[in-house]
PDB file of C-alpha atoms in Angstrom:
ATOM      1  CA  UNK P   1       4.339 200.968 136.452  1.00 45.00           C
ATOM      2  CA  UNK P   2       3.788 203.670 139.062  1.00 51.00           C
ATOM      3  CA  UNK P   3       4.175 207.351 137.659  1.00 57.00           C
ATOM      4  CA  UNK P   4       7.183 208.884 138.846  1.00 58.00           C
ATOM      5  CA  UNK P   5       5.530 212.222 139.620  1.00 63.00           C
ATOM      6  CA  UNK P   6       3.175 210.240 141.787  1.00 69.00           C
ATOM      7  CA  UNK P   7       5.755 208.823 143.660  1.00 88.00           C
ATOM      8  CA  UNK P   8       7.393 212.332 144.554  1.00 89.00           C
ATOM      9  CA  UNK P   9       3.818 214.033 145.125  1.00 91.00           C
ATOM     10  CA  UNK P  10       3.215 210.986 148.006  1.00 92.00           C
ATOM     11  CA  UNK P  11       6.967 211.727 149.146  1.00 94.00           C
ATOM     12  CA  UNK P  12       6.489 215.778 149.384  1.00 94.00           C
ATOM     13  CA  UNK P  13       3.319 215.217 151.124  1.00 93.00           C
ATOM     14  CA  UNK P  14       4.987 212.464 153.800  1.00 94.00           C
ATOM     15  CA  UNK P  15       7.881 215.759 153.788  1.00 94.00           C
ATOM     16  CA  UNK P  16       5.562 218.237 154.480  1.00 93.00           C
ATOM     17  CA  UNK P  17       3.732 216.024 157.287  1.00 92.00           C
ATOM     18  CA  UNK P  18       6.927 214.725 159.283  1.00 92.00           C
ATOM     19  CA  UNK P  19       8.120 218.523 159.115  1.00 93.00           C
ATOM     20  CA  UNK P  20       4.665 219.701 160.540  1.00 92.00           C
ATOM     21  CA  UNK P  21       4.986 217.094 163.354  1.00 90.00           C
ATOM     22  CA  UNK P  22       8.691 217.693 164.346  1.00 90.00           C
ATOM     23  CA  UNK P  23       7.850 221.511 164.700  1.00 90.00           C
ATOM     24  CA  UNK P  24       6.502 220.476 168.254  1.00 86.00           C
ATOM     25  CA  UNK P  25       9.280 217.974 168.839  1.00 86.00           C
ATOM     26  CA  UNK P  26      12.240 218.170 170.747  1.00 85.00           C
ATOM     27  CA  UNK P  27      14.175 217.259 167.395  1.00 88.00           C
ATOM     28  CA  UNK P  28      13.131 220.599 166.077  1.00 91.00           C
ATOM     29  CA  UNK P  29      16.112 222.285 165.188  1.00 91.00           C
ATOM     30  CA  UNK P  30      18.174 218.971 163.793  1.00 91.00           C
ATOM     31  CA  UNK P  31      14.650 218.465 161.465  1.00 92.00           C
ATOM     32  CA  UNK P  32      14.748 222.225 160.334  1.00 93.00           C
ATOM     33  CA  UNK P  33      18.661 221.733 159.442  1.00 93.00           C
ATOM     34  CA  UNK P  34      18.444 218.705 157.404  1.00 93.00           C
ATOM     35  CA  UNK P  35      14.792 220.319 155.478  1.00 93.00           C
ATOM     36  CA  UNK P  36      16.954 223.359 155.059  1.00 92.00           C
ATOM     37  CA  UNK P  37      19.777 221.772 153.929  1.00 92.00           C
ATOM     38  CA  UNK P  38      17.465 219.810 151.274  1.00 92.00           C
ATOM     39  CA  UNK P  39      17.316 223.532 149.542  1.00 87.00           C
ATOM     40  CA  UNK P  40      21.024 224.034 149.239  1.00 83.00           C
ATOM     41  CA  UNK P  41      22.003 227.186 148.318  1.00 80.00           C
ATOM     42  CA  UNK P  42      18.739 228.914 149.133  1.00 82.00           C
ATOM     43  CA  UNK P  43      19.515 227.252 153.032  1.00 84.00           C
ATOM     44  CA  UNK P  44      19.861 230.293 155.391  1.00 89.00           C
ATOM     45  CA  UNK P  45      16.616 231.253 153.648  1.00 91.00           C
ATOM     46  CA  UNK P  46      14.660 227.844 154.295  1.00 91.00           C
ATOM     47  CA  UNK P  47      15.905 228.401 157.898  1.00 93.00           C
ATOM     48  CA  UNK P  48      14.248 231.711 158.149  1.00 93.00           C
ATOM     49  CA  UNK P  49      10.845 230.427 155.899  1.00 94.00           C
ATOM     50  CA  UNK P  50      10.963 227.067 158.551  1.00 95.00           C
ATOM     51  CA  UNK P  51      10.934 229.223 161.856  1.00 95.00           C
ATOM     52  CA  UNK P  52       8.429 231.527 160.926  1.00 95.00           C
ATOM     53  CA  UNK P  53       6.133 228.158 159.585  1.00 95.00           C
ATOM     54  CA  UNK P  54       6.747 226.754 163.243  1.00 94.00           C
ATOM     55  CA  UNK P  55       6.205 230.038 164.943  1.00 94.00           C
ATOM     56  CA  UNK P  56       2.330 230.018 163.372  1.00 93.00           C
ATOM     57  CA  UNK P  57       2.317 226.651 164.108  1.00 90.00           C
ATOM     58  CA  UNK P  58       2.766 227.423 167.511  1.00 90.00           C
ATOM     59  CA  UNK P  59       1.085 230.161 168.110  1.00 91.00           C
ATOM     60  CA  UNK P  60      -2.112 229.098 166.420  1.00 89.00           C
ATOM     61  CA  UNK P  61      -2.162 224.908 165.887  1.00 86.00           C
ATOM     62  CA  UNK P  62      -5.179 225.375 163.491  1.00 88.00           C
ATOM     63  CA  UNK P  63      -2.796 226.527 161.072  1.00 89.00           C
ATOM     64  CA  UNK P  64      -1.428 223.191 160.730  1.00 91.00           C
ATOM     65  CA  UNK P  65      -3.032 222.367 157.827  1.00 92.00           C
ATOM     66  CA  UNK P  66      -2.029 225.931 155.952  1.00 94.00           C
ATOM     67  CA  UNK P  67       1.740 225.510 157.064  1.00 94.00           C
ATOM     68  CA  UNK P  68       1.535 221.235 155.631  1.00 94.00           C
ATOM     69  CA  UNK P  69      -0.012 222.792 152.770  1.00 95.00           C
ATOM     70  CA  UNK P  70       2.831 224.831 151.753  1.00 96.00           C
ATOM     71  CA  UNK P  71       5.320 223.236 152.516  1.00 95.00           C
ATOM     72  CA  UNK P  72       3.735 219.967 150.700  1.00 95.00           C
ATOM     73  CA  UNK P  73       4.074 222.160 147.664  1.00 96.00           C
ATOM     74  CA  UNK P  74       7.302 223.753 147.812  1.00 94.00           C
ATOM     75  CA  UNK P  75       9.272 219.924 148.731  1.00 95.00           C
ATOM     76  CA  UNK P  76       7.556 218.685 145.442  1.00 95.00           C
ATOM     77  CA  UNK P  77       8.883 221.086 143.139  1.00 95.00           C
ATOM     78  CA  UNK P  78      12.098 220.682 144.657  1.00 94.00           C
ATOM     79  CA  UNK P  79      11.590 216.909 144.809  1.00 95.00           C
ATOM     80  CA  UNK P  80      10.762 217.470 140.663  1.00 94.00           C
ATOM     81  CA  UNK P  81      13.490 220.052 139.804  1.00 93.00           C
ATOM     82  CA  UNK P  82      15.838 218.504 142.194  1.00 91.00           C
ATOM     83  CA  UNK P  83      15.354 214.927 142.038  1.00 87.00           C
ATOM     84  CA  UNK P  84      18.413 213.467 144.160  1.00 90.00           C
ATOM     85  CA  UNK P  85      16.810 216.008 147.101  1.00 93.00           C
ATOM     86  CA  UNK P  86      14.334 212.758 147.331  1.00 94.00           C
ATOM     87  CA  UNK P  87      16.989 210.102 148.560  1.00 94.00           C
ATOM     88  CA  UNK P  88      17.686 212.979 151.182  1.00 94.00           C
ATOM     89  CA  UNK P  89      13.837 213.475 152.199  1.00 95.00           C
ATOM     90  CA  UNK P  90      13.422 210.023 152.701  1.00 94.00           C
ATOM     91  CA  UNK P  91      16.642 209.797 155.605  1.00 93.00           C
ATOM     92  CA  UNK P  92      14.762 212.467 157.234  1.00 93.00           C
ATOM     93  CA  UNK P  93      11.471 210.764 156.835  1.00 92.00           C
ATOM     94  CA  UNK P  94      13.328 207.163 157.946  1.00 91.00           C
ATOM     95  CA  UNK P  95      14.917 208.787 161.354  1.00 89.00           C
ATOM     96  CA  UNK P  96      12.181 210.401 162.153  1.00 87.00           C
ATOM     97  CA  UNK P  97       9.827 206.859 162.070  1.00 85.00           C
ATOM     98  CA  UNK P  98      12.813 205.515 164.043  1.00 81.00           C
ATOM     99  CA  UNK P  99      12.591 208.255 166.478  1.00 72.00           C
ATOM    100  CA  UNK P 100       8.478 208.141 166.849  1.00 60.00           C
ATOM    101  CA  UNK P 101       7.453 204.596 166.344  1.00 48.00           C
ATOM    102  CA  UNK P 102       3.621 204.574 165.718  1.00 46.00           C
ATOM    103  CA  UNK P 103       3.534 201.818 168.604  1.00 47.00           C
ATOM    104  CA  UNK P 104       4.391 204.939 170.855  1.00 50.00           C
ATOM    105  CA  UNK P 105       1.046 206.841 169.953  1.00 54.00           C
ATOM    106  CA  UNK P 106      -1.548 206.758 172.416  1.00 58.00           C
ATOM    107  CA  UNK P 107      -5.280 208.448 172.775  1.00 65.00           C
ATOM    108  CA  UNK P 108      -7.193 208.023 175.959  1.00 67.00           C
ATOM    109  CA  UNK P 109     -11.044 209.322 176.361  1.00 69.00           C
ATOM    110  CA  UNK P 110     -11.524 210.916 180.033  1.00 68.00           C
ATOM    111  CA  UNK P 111     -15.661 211.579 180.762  1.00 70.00           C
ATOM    112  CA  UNK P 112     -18.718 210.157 178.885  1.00 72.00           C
ATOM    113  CA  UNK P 113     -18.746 210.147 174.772  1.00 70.00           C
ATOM    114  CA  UNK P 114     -22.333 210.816 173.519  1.00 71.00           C
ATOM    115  CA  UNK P 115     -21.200 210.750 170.085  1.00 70.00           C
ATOM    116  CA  UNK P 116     -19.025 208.549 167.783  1.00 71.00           C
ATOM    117  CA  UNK P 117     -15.235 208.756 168.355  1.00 72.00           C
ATOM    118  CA  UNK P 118     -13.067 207.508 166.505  1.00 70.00           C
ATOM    119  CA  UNK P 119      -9.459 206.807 166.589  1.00 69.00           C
ATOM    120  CA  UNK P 120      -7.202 206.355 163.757  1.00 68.00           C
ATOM    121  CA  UNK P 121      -3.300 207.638 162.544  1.00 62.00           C
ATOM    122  CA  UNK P 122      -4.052 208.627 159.000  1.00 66.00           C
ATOM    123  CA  UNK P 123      -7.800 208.845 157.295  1.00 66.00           C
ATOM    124  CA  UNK P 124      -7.987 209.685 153.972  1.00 67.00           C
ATOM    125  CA  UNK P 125     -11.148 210.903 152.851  1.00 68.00           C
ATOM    126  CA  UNK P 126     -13.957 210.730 154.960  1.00 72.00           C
ATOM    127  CA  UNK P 127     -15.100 209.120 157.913  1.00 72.00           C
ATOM    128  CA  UNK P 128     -18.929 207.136 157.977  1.00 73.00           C
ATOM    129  CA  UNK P 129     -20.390 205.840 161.622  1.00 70.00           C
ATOM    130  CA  UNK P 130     -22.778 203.568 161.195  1.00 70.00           C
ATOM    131  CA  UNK P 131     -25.186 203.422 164.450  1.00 67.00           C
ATOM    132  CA  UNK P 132     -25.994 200.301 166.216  1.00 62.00           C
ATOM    133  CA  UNK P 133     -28.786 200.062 168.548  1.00 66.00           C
ATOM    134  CA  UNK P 134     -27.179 198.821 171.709  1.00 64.00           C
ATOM    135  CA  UNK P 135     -23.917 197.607 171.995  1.00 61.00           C
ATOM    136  CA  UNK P 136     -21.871 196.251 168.604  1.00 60.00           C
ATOM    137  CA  UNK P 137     -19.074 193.876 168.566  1.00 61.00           C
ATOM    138  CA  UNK P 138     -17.560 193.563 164.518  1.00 63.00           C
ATOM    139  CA  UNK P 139     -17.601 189.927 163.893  1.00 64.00           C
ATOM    140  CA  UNK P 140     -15.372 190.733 161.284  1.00 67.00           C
ATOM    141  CA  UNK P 141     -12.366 190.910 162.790  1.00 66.00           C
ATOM    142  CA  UNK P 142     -10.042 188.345 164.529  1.00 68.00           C
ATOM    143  CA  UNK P 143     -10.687 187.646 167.770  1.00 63.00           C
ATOM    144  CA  UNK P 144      -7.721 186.979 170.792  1.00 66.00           C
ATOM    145  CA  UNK P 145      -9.584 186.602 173.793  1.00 68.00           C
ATOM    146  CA  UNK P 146     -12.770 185.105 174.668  1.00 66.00           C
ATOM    147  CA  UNK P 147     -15.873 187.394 173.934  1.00 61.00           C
ATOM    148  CA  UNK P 148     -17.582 188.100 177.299  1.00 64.00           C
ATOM    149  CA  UNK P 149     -21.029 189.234 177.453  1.00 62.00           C
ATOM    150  CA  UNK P 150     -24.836 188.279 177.017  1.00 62.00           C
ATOM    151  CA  UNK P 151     -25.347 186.731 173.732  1.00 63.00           C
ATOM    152  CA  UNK P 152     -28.787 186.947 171.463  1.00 65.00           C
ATOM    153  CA  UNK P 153     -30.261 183.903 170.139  1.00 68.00           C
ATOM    154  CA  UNK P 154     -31.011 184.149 166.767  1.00 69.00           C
ATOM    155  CA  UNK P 155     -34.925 185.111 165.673  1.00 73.00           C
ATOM    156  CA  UNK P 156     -36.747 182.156 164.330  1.00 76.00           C
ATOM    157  CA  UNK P 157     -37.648 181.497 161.353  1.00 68.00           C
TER     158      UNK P 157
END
């Protein structure tokens, strides 16, 4: 059995990261009224705390982190002292995924990489690159196309 408080730590920190992200959206100001709204009588308040979190976010995008942070905190003790807020949290969190489907997320690399890049939508924890000498192809995955390219024979034993 999962642990409620579990659950509604994952939720608040989903919260805090679709908030963070629709701060540079055009659905800014519908996000900020439903988040507010989340907060009931303390509302016009939220407002107020919401546009000053996007206005640092804004200004300086390295306090992304800092603004998630907080806000990760203050949706879980409403989330615990409020727990009905949660069925409201997740409609935000639902029409926002229907709004920004991952399939529209994109990354393109313009000039030469001399280091390891990588490309991912949420990493947890760290990140290890393993170096190859020349070029690597992961045998471990499933391929749909043909794999084009010089192959090595095997060493002899």
């Amino acid at each position: 059995m999962t642990d409620p408080g579990t659950d509604l730590a994952a939720l608040a920190a989903d919260g805090a990261a679709g908030l963070v992200q629709a701060m540079a959206a055009d659905v800014w100001a519908a996000v900020r009224d439903r988040f507010a709204a989340l907060f009931g009588r303390g509302r016009d308040a939220a407002v107020a705390e919401l546009e000053q979190a996007r206005d640092e976010v804004t200004e300086d995008a390295e306090l992304a982190d800092e603004v998630r942070t907080e806000w990760r905190s203050r949706l879980r003790r409403l989330l615990k002292n409020s727990p009905d807020a949660a069925t409201g949290l997740r409609a935000i969190l639902d029409e926002l995924a229907s709004e920004n489907p991952l399939g529209g997320v994109s990354g393109t690399i313009h000039g030469g990489v001399t280091g390891t890049v990588v490309q991912a939508h949420t990493v947890h924890g760290g990140v290890t690159a393993t170096s190859h000498g020349g070029d690597h192809i992961d045998f471990g995955g499933v391929f749909h196309r043909p794999v084009i390219g010089r192959t090595v024979p095997p060493p002899a034993s």
